[in-house]
N, CA, C and O of each residue as an XYZ file, in Angstrom:
692
protein
N      29.902    -41.013     -4.527
C      28.676    -41.012     -5.287
C      27.843    -42.216     -4.869
O      28.350    -43.327     -4.715
N      26.587    -41.970     -4.696
C      25.706    -43.016     -4.208
C      25.278    -43.922     -5.361
O      24.908    -43.448     -6.436
N      25.333    -45.208     -5.124
C      24.894    -46.180     -6.120
C      23.368    -46.194     -6.097
O      22.746    -46.350     -5.047
N      22.782    -46.027     -7.283
C      21.330    -46.047     -7.374
C      20.884    -47.492     -7.476
O      21.297    -48.243     -8.361
N      20.043    -47.843     -6.557
C      19.525    -49.196     -6.521
C      18.041    -49.123     -6.791
O      17.328    -48.333     -6.173
N      17.587    -49.921     -7.686
C      16.175    -49.942     -8.017
C      15.391    -50.516     -6.843
O      15.783    -51.533     -6.271
N      14.263    -49.856     -6.475
C      13.465    -50.375     -5.373
C      12.941    -51.778     -5.650
O      12.552    -52.489     -4.724
N      12.928    -52.179     -6.918
C      12.445    -53.519     -7.259
C      13.533    -54.579     -7.111
O      13.266    -55.773     -7.253
N      14.750    -54.144     -6.829
C      15.867    -55.081     -6.687
C      15.599    -55.983     -5.483
O      15.437    -55.512     -4.357
N      15.554    -57.284     -5.745
C      15.239    -58.252     -4.689
C      16.316    -58.326     -3.620
O      16.046    -58.756     -2.499
N      17.550    -57.905     -3.958
C      18.637    -58.023     -2.993
C      18.618    -56.896     -1.964
O      19.370    -56.933     -0.990
N      17.754    -55.887     -2.174
C      17.680    -54.772     -1.220
C      16.812    -55.153     -0.035
O      15.741    -55.743     -0.180
N      17.303    -54.801      1.129
C      16.506    -55.031      2.325
C      15.620    -53.818      2.558
O      15.810    -52.782      1.921
N      14.697    -53.927      3.420
C      13.830    -52.804      3.762
C      14.655    -51.653      4.313
O      14.383    -50.491      4.013
N      15.668    -51.976      5.122
C      16.529    -50.917      5.663
C      17.224    -50.150      4.538
O      17.337    -48.926      4.597
N      17.689    -50.870      3.511
C      18.349    -50.215      2.375
C      17.362    -49.300      1.645
O      17.706    -48.175      1.283
N      16.133    -49.787      1.431
C      15.111    -49.005      0.751
C      14.746    -47.752      1.543
O      14.572    -46.678      0.967
N      14.633    -47.890      2.857
C      14.311    -46.739      3.704
C      15.442    -45.717      3.676
O      15.194    -44.514      3.594
N      16.671    -46.191      3.743
C      17.823    -45.296      3.708
C      17.872    -44.531      2.383
O      18.155    -43.333      2.355
N      17.594    -45.234      1.303
C      17.588    -44.599     -0.009
C      16.461    -43.553     -0.093
O      16.667    -42.474     -0.648
N      15.308    -43.856      0.438
C      14.188    -42.914      0.441
C      14.535    -41.668      1.248
O      14.201    -40.554      0.844
N      15.197    -41.848      2.376
C      15.621    -40.713      3.209
C      16.593    -39.836      2.431
O      16.468    -38.611      2.439
N      17.554    -40.450      1.762
C      18.537    -39.682      0.998
C      17.869    -38.900     -0.138
O      18.209    -37.740     -0.370
N      16.925    -39.523     -0.843
C      16.216    -38.813     -1.915
C      15.410    -37.643     -1.343
O      15.405    -36.553     -1.915
N      14.744    -37.864     -0.241
C      13.958    -36.801      0.391
C      14.831    -35.641      0.841
O      14.469    -34.481      0.643
N      15.982    -35.939      1.448
C      16.901    -34.885      1.883
C      17.439    -34.107      0.687
O      17.577    -32.886      0.758
N      17.747    -34.798     -0.413
C      18.235    -34.121     -1.616
C      17.173    -33.179     -2.175
O      17.486    -32.054     -2.563
N      15.922    -33.629     -2.218
C      14.827    -32.766     -2.693
C      14.639    -31.560     -1.780
O      14.408    -30.446     -2.252
N      14.738    -31.783     -0.481
C      14.582    -30.676      0.471
C      15.684    -29.645      0.264
O      15.421    -28.443      0.302
N      16.933    -30.107      0.042
C      18.038    -29.172     -0.210
C      17.790    -28.374     -1.490
O      18.004    -27.162     -1.522
N      17.340    -29.054     -2.539
C      17.057    -28.379     -3.809
C      15.973    -27.323     -3.635
O      16.107    -26.204     -4.132
N      14.897    -27.675     -2.931
C      13.808    -26.716     -2.684
C      14.298    -25.528     -1.874
O      13.966    -24.381     -2.173
N      15.079    -25.804     -0.861
C      15.600    -24.736     -0.015
C      16.480    -23.785     -0.821
O      16.362    -22.566     -0.699
N      17.362    -24.350     -1.645
C      18.225    -23.519     -2.482
C      17.402    -22.704     -3.477
O      17.696    -21.534     -3.723
N      16.377    -23.323     -4.045
C      15.500    -22.614     -4.984
C      14.775    -21.473     -4.285
O      14.674    -20.376     -4.833
N      14.267    -21.724     -3.073
C      13.570    -20.681     -2.309
C      14.505    -19.527     -1.984
O      14.097    -18.368     -2.057
N      15.738    -19.819     -1.629
C      16.712    -18.766     -1.318
C      16.993    -17.939     -2.567
O      17.018    -16.709     -2.504
N      17.206    -18.609     -3.710
C      17.444    -17.884     -4.965
C      16.248    -17.011     -5.325
O      16.415    -15.859     -5.724
N      15.030    -17.563     -5.184
C      13.822    -16.800     -5.501
C      13.664    -15.617     -4.549
O      13.287    -14.525     -4.975
N      13.948    -15.828     -3.269
C      13.833    -14.744     -2.292
C      14.848    -13.652     -2.593
O      14.524    -12.466     -2.527
N      16.069    -14.042     -2.921
C      17.082    -13.052     -3.258
C      16.667    -12.296     -4.513
O      16.882    -11.087     -4.607
N      16.081    -12.987     -5.469
C      15.623    -12.361     -6.684
C      14.502    -11.357     -6.368
O      14.504    -10.248     -6.902
N      13.560    -11.728     -5.518
C      12.469    -10.826     -5.132
C      13.015     -9.603     -4.394
O      12.555     -8.482     -4.611
N      13.994     -9.826     -3.524
C      14.616     -8.707     -2.815
C      15.328     -7.769     -3.785
O      15.238     -6.548     -3.660
N      16.030     -8.346     -4.743
C      16.733     -7.545     -5.741
C      15.740     -6.731     -6.570
O      15.995     -5.563     -6.863
N      14.619     -7.328     -6.948
C      13.593     -6.617     -7.707
C      13.045     -5.452     -6.884
O      12.897     -4.344     -7.399
N      12.744     -5.697     -5.612
C      12.247     -4.624     -4.734
C      13.266     -3.497     -4.610
O      12.911     -2.319     -4.653
N      14.535     -3.869     -4.455
C      15.593     -2.869     -4.308
C      15.727     -2.036     -5.577
O      15.801     -0.809     -5.513
N      15.758     -2.701     -6.728
C      15.871     -1.980     -7.993
C      14.678     -1.053     -8.212
O      14.851      0.098     -8.615
N      13.473     -1.548     -7.950
C      12.275     -0.722     -8.134
C      12.335      0.501     -7.223
O      12.052      1.614     -7.666
N      12.696      0.312     -5.973
C      12.765      1.431     -5.026
C      13.808      2.460     -5.444
O      13.564      3.665     -5.365
N      14.958      1.990     -5.884
C      16.022      2.906     -6.292
C      15.583      3.739     -7.493
O      15.707      4.963     -7.475
N      15.075      3.090     -8.525
C      14.647      3.822     -9.723
C      13.422      4.685     -9.432
O      13.308      5.795     -9.952
N      12.513      4.185     -8.612
C      11.328      4.974     -8.256
C      11.736      6.267     -7.570
O      11.187      7.330     -7.860
N      12.694      6.179     -6.665
C      13.157      7.368     -5.958
C      13.770      8.376     -6.924
O      13.428      9.558     -6.882
N      14.670      7.922     -7.793
C      15.315      8.830     -8.750
C      14.295      9.486     -9.670
O      14.334     10.697     -9.891
N      13.382      8.680    -10.206
C      12.426      9.232    -11.165
C      11.359     10.098    -10.510
O      10.944     11.100    -11.092
N      10.908      9.736     -9.316
C       9.904     10.580     -8.657
C      10.518     11.932     -8.272
O       9.835     12.955     -8.322
N      11.784     11.944     -7.894
C      12.460     13.219     -7.620
C      12.562     14.054     -8.890
O      12.373     15.270     -8.862
N      12.862     13.396     -9.995
C      12.954     14.117    -11.274
C      11.591     14.690    -11.656
O      11.502     15.832    -12.108
N      10.542     13.912    -11.479
C       9.185     14.386    -11.780
C       8.858     15.612    -10.930
O       8.336     16.607    -11.434
N       9.169     15.530     -9.634
C       8.890     16.655     -8.742
C       9.658     17.900     -9.177
O       9.081     18.984     -9.261
N      10.952     17.755     -9.453
C      11.763     18.899     -9.884
C      11.206     19.503    -11.174
O      11.144     20.724    -11.319
N      10.811     18.657    -12.089
C      10.323     19.124    -13.388
C       8.983     19.842    -13.259
O       8.807     20.921    -13.824
N       8.040     19.260    -12.526
C       6.716     19.887    -12.423
C       6.728     21.124    -11.529
O       5.845     21.973    -11.650
N       7.702     21.242    -10.641
C       7.810     22.473     -9.837
C       8.099     23.684    -10.714
O       7.817     24.816    -10.321
N       8.655     23.456    -11.892
C       8.973     24.553    -12.824
C       7.735     25.065    -13.556
O       7.723     26.203    -14.026
N       6.710     24.249    -13.655
C       5.526     24.608    -14.430
C       4.860     25.912    -13.959
O       4.542     26.751    -14.801
N       4.635     26.119    -12.658
C       4.004     27.378    -12.236
C       4.835     28.626    -12.584
O       4.282     29.719    -12.700
N       6.146     28.470    -12.749
C       6.973     29.618    -13.150
C       6.697     30.012    -14.602
O       6.844     31.178    -14.966
N       6.307     29.067    -15.412
C       6.041     29.331    -16.823
C       4.560     29.592    -17.091
O       4.207     30.323    -18.017
N       3.709     28.995    -16.282
C       2.260     29.188    -16.428
C       1.699     29.625    -15.070
O       1.267     28.787    -14.278
N       1.705     30.915    -14.805
C       1.201     31.398    -13.509
C      -0.234     30.938    -13.268
O      -1.043     30.844    -14.191
N      -0.517     30.660    -12.022
C      -1.849     30.204    -11.636
C      -1.894     28.714    -11.341
O      -2.819     28.243    -10.678
N      -0.918     27.973    -11.818
C      -0.858     26.545    -11.511
C      -0.306     26.354    -10.108
O       0.605     27.064     -9.682
N      -0.868     25.390     -9.401
C      -0.422     25.043     -8.051
C       0.242     23.668     -8.101
O      -0.280     22.728     -8.701
N       1.379     23.577     -7.469
C       2.142     22.335     -7.432
C       1.715     21.500     -6.227
O       1.385     22.048     -5.175
N       1.719     20.181     -6.378
C       1.473     19.286     -5.238
C       2.260     17.991     -5.429
O       2.443     17.514     -6.549
N       2.714     17.442     -4.325
C       3.399     16.156     -4.336
C       2.344     15.062     -4.304
O       1.334     15.186     -3.611
N       2.577     13.989     -5.055
C       1.651     12.865     -5.106
C       2.367     11.640     -4.556
O       3.483     11.323     -4.968
N       1.716     10.953     -3.620
C       2.258      9.700     -3.099
C       1.116      8.883     -2.530
O       0.113      9.428     -2.069
N       1.276      7.587     -2.568
C       0.243      6.702     -2.033
C      -0.097      5.601     -3.008
O       0.768      5.130     -3.746
N      -1.345      5.188     -3.019
C      -1.797      4.065     -3.843
C      -1.577      4.300     -5.338
O      -1.301      3.362     -6.085
N      -1.700      5.558     -5.768
C      -1.542      5.879     -7.194
C      -0.086      5.829     -7.623
O       0.210      5.632     -8.801
N       0.817      6.005     -6.681
C       2.234      6.026     -7.011
C       2.905      7.219     -6.364
O       2.368      7.828     -5.439
N       4.105      7.548     -6.871
C       4.905      8.653     -6.329
C       5.255      9.576     -7.472
O       5.682      9.133     -8.538
N       5.071     10.868     -7.241
C       5.382     11.842     -8.275
C       4.865     13.210     -7.889
O       5.012     13.644     -6.746
N       4.254     13.893     -8.857
C       3.788     15.255     -8.605
C       2.649     15.594     -9.559
O       2.369     14.880    -10.523
N       2.007     16.715     -9.245
C       0.919     17.219    -10.093
C       0.897     18.735    -10.006
O       1.379     19.326     -9.040
N       0.333     19.346    -11.024
C       0.073     20.788    -11.032
C      -1.350     20.978    -11.542
O      -1.781     20.312    -12.483
N      -2.070     21.896    -10.907
C      -3.451     22.117    -11.328
C      -3.802     23.588    -11.229
O      -3.098     24.382    -10.604
N      -4.905     23.924    -11.860
C      -5.368     25.311    -11.827
C      -6.848     25.342    -12.144
O      -7.350     24.532    -12.924
N      -7.541     26.292    -11.527
C      -8.954     26.562    -11.792
C      -9.054     27.901    -12.495
O      -8.458     28.887    -12.061
N      -9.799     27.932    -13.563
C     -10.027     29.180    -14.295
C     -11.521     29.450    -14.361
O     -12.338     28.531    -14.295
N     -11.862     30.715    -14.492
C     -13.245     31.124    -14.663
C     -13.346     31.831    -16.003
O     -12.426     32.538    -16.414
N     -14.443     31.642    -16.664
C     -14.629     32.288    -17.950
C     -16.092     32.311    -18.309
O     -16.964     32.000    -17.499
N     -16.334     32.686    -19.536
C     -17.703     32.770    -20.028
C     -17.914     31.676    -21.076
O     -17.084     31.471    -21.961
N     -19.025     30.994    -20.953
C     -19.411     29.992    -21.941
C     -20.882     30.220    -22.247
O     -21.740     30.080    -21.376
N     -21.159     30.569    -23.479
C     -22.531     30.819    -23.929
C     -23.243     31.837    -23.033
O     -24.409     31.661    -22.677
N     -22.524     32.896    -22.680
C     -23.124     33.985    -21.921
C     -23.239     33.758    -20.419
O     -23.724     34.631    -19.699
N     -22.800     32.597    -19.934
C     -22.849     32.346    -18.492
C     -21.437     32.054    -17.987
O     -20.540     31.660    -18.732
N     -21.298     32.264    -16.714
C     -19.995     32.022    -16.083
C     -19.719     30.516    -16.049
O     -20.612     29.717    -15.766
N     -18.459     30.138    -16.344
C     -18.083     28.720    -16.371
C     -16.767     28.528    -15.622
O     -15.906     29.407    -15.606
N     -16.637     27.372    -15.011
C     -15.391     27.002    -14.328
C     -14.631     26.031    -15.222
O     -15.218     25.122    -15.808
N     -13.327     26.231    -15.321
C     -12.472     25.352    -16.114
C     -11.349     24.830    -15.235
O     -10.658     25.592    -14.559
N     -11.183     23.526    -15.257
C     -10.173     22.868    -14.437
C      -9.104     22.263    -15.348
O      -9.419     21.596    -16.334
N      -7.836     22.506    -15.004
C      -6.726     21.913    -15.749
C      -5.758     21.288    -14.751
O      -5.512     21.835    -13.676
N      -5.212     20.131    -15.127
C      -4.307     19.426    -14.207
C      -3.438     18.454    -15.003
O      -3.888     17.845    -15.973
N      -2.194     18.325    -14.575
C      -1.302     17.304    -15.095
C      -0.708     16.571    -13.891
O      -0.305     17.193    -12.908
N      -0.662     15.251    -13.984
C      -0.108     14.418    -12.911
C       0.789     13.365    -13.547
O       0.407     12.704    -14.512
N       1.987     13.223    -12.988
C       2.916     12.191    -13.462
C       3.382     11.411    -12.241
O       3.818     11.992    -11.247
N       3.286     10.091    -12.328
C       3.661      9.243    -11.188
C       4.455      8.030    -11.632
O       4.371      7.578    -12.774
N       5.225      7.522    -10.687
C       5.856      6.217    -10.820
C       4.928      5.264    -10.091
O       4.679      5.425     -8.896
N       4.424      4.289    -10.794
C       3.450      3.357    -10.218
C       4.095      2.450     -9.171
O       5.293      2.177     -9.236
N       3.300      1.986     -8.207
C       3.823      1.022     -7.221
C       4.285     -0.261     -7.905
O       3.867     -0.568     -9.021
N       5.133     -0.987     -7.237
C       5.670     -2.236     -7.778
C       4.544     -3.226     -8.023
O       3.642     -3.382     -7.200
N       4.611     -3.884     -9.155
C       3.613     -4.902     -9.493
C       4.242     -6.284     -9.322
O       5.348     -6.420     -8.800
N       3.526     -7.283     -9.764
C       4.055     -8.642     -9.670
C       5.109     -8.908    -10.736
O       5.812     -9.917    -10.675
N       5.223     -8.014    -11.707
C       6.201     -8.170    -12.774
C       7.434     -7.321    -12.470
O       7.314     -6.293    -11.803
N       8.601     -7.721    -12.936
C       9.829     -6.960    -12.650
C       9.979     -5.762    -13.600
O      10.916     -5.693    -14.395
N       9.029     -4.824    -13.495
C       9.044     -3.636    -14.347
C       8.897     -2.386    -13.485
O       8.515     -2.452    -12.317
N       9.212     -1.248    -14.096
C       8.917      0.042    -13.488
C       8.029      0.776    -14.486
O       8.354      0.863    -15.670
N       6.910      1.303    -14.004
C       5.948      1.973    -14.872
C       5.765      3.410    -14.427
O       5.611      3.692    -13.238
N       5.783      4.322    -15.400
C       5.437      5.712    -15.140
C       4.152      6.002    -15.902
O       3.894      5.411    -16.950
N       3.349      6.917    -15.368
C       2.065      7.223    -16.002
C       1.768      8.703    -15.855
O       2.234      9.356    -14.921
N       0.992      9.217    -16.783
C       0.555     10.605    -16.718
C      -0.912     10.702    -17.094
O      -1.435      9.918    -17.886
N      -1.549     11.687    -16.499
C      -2.920     12.055    -16.854
C      -2.948     13.571    -16.939
O      -2.382     14.267    -16.096
N      -3.605     14.062    -17.954
C      -3.712     15.506    -18.108
C      -5.116     15.901    -18.503
O      -5.738     15.276    -19.361
N      -5.607     16.952    -17.861
C      -6.912     17.519    -18.170
C      -6.703     18.988    -18.516
O      -6.045     19.716    -17.773
N      -7.252     19.415    -19.621
C      -7.134     20.811    -20.039
C      -8.537     21.371    -20.197
O      -9.309     20.918    -21.042
N      -8.854     22.354    -19.383
C     -10.154     23.034    -19.415
C     -11.302     22.022    -19.442
O     -12.157     22.049    -20.327
N     -11.296     21.127    -18.442
C     -12.340     20.132    -18.187
C     -12.359     18.968    -19.185
O     -13.279     18.152    -19.132
N     -11.405     18.862    -20.068
C     -11.373     17.768    -21.037
C     -10.082     16.981    -20.876
O      -8.998     17.550    -20.755
N     -10.225     15.647    -20.878
C      -9.024     14.818    -20.790
C      -8.179     15.052    -22.036
O      -8.652     14.904    -23.162
N      -6.930     15.416    -21.816
C      -6.058     15.757    -22.926
C      -4.870     14.809    -23.048
O      -4.220     14.746    -24.092
N      -4.595     14.081    -21.987
C      -3.376     13.275    -21.974
C      -3.573     12.094    -21.030
O      -3.974     12.273    -19.880
N      -3.296     10.908    -21.509
C      -3.333      9.719    -20.670
C      -2.345      8.729    -21.270
O      -2.617      8.104    -22.296
N      -1.210      8.598    -20.624
C      -0.144      7.755    -21.159
C       0.510      6.966    -20.034
O       0.472      7.354    -18.867
N       1.105      5.856    -20.419
C       1.962      5.137    -19.480
C       3.105      4.513    -20.266
O       2.993      4.241    -21.461
N       4.186      4.299    -19.570
C       5.386      3.725    -20.177
C       6.031      2.834    -19.130
O       6.077      3.190    -17.953
N       6.525      1.693    -19.545
C       7.221      0.835    -18.598
C       8.493      0.297    -19.215
O       8.645      0.239    -20.435
N       9.403     -0.095    -18.340
C      10.650     -0.741    -18.755
C      10.951     -1.854    -17.768
O      10.582     -1.783    -16.596
N      11.629     -2.886    -18.260
C      12.080     -3.967    -17.388
C      13.139     -3.431    -16.432
O      13.982     -2.620    -16.816
N      13.090     -3.885    -15.202
C      14.031     -3.398    -14.192
C      15.469     -3.794    -14.482
O      16.391     -3.053    -14.142
N      15.677     -4.945    -15.102
C      17.042     -5.403    -15.289
C      17.809     -4.619    -16.356
O      19.039     -4.648    -16.367
N      17.113     -3.923    -17.245
C      17.813     -3.104    -18.239
C      17.149     -1.727    -18.381
O      17.014     -1.205    -19.488
N      16.743     -1.157    -17.263
C      16.042      0.126    -17.245
C      16.975      1.263    -17.651
O      18.131      1.315    -17.230
N      16.461      2.164    -18.468
C      17.208      3.330    -18.935
C      16.537      4.586    -18.370
O      15.563      5.089    -18.931
N      17.073      5.083    -17.251
C      16.464      6.251    -16.602
C      16.486      7.469    -17.507
O      15.537      8.252    -17.505
N      17.550      7.644    -18.279
C      17.644      8.807    -19.166
C      16.500      8.803    -20.184
O      15.914      9.849    -20.465
N      16.186      7.643    -20.729
C      15.083      7.546    -21.691
C      13.751      7.866    -21.021
O      12.913      8.549    -21.610
N      13.546      7.382    -19.798
C      12.297      7.681    -19.089
C      12.206      9.173    -18.747
O      11.116      9.743    -18.784
N      13.317      9.802    -18.421
C      13.310     11.250    -18.145
C      12.931     12.033    -19.404
O      12.223     13.037    -19.323
N      13.398     11.580    -20.556
C      13.015     12.236    -21.810
C      11.519     12.093    -22.058
O      10.872     13.027    -22.532
N      10.977     10.935    -21.741
C       9.533     10.717    -21.901
C       8.762     11.647    -20.970
O       7.770     12.252    -21.377
N       9.211     11.764    -19.731
C       8.568     12.667    -18.764
C       8.594     14.100    -19.283
O       7.578     14.793    -19.256
N       9.763     14.543    -19.757
C       9.867     15.895    -20.323
C       8.892     16.073    -21.483
O       8.236     17.107    -21.598
N       8.803     15.055    -22.343
C       7.890     15.137    -23.483
C       6.441     15.267    -23.056
O       5.678     16.026    -23.655
N       6.055     14.526    -22.016
C       4.683     14.624    -21.522
C       4.388     16.017    -20.987
O       3.314     16.564    -21.236
N       5.334     16.594    -20.253
C       5.125     17.942    -19.701
C       4.997     18.959    -20.838
O       4.099     19.801    -20.822
N       5.884     18.880    -21.811
C       5.835     19.803    -22.951
C       4.517     19.635    -23.712
O       3.897     20.624    -24.103
N       4.094     18.403    -23.920
C       2.839     18.145    -24.617
C       1.661     18.762    -23.860
O       0.786     19.376    -24.471
N       1.634     18.601    -22.527
C       0.552     19.184    -21.737
C       0.560     20.706    -21.849
O      -0.486     21.315    -22.072
N       1.726     21.323    -21.697
C       1.824     22.786    -21.746
C       1.351     23.300    -23.097
O       0.637     24.300    -23.172
N       1.745     22.622    -24.155
C       1.314     23.043    -25.493
C      -0.205     22.949    -25.636
O      -0.833     23.862    -26.173
N      -0.790     21.870    -25.167
C      -2.241     21.713    -25.251
C      -2.950     22.754    -24.391
O      -3.975     23.305    -24.792
N      -2.394     23.023    -23.192
C      -3.020     24.017    -22.319
C      -2.962     25.412    -22.947
O      -3.968     26.120    -22.977
N      -1.798     25.803    -23.442
C      -1.681     27.153    -23.991
C      -2.516     27.304    -25.260
O      -3.049     28.384    -25.517
N      -2.639     26.256    -26.049
C      -3.483     26.312    -27.244
C      -4.946     26.520    -26.848
O      -5.640     27.345    -27.443
N      -5.409     25.780    -25.855
C      -6.818     25.853    -25.472
C      -7.126     27.131    -24.685
O      -8.235     27.655    -24.785
N      -6.190     27.630    -23.923
C      -6.474     28.824    -23.110
C      -6.503     30.093    -23.949
O      -7.005     31.118    -23.488
N      -5.979     30.050    -25.164
C      -5.967     31.237    -26.046
C      -7.212     31.293    -26.921
O      -7.376     32.233    -27.700
N      -8.084     30.309    -26.806
C      -9.282     30.290    -27.653
C     -10.396     31.083    -27.030
O     -11.481     31.178    -27.603
């Protein structure tokens, strides 16, 4: 263990003071290096966790929304990926009469896993439009260190059911 000598100690020579300064500097450099390694490993772990959960949940979203056209004919399925996130969407165009004239009606539901943010979370989001009106806009997030995929899958299922109910209610009017 190194004896700490006060720089004001008159018995210290310049060589002793320089040696002590070098030792303090090396100790700080080691601490910084160790901190940087821990932080880098933590960032890598966050990226890995986000990617793993994103993959599982985006696959679940795709599987779930692929079923929608079987229950509501006329909907078209599409995969979503890029800046908005990863997931899927289903949409449909309808034609009808509004006040005696022909009208176009657009309906769409999209569910995505958002790209990684600066926070250690995973976020899923949905947007739904039913006959040209926004009907659904939700997001949910969980911390990566205690993420519950089963709970997020239940939320995804709930969003799909909610959209289908709103669509079928409005299309029967």
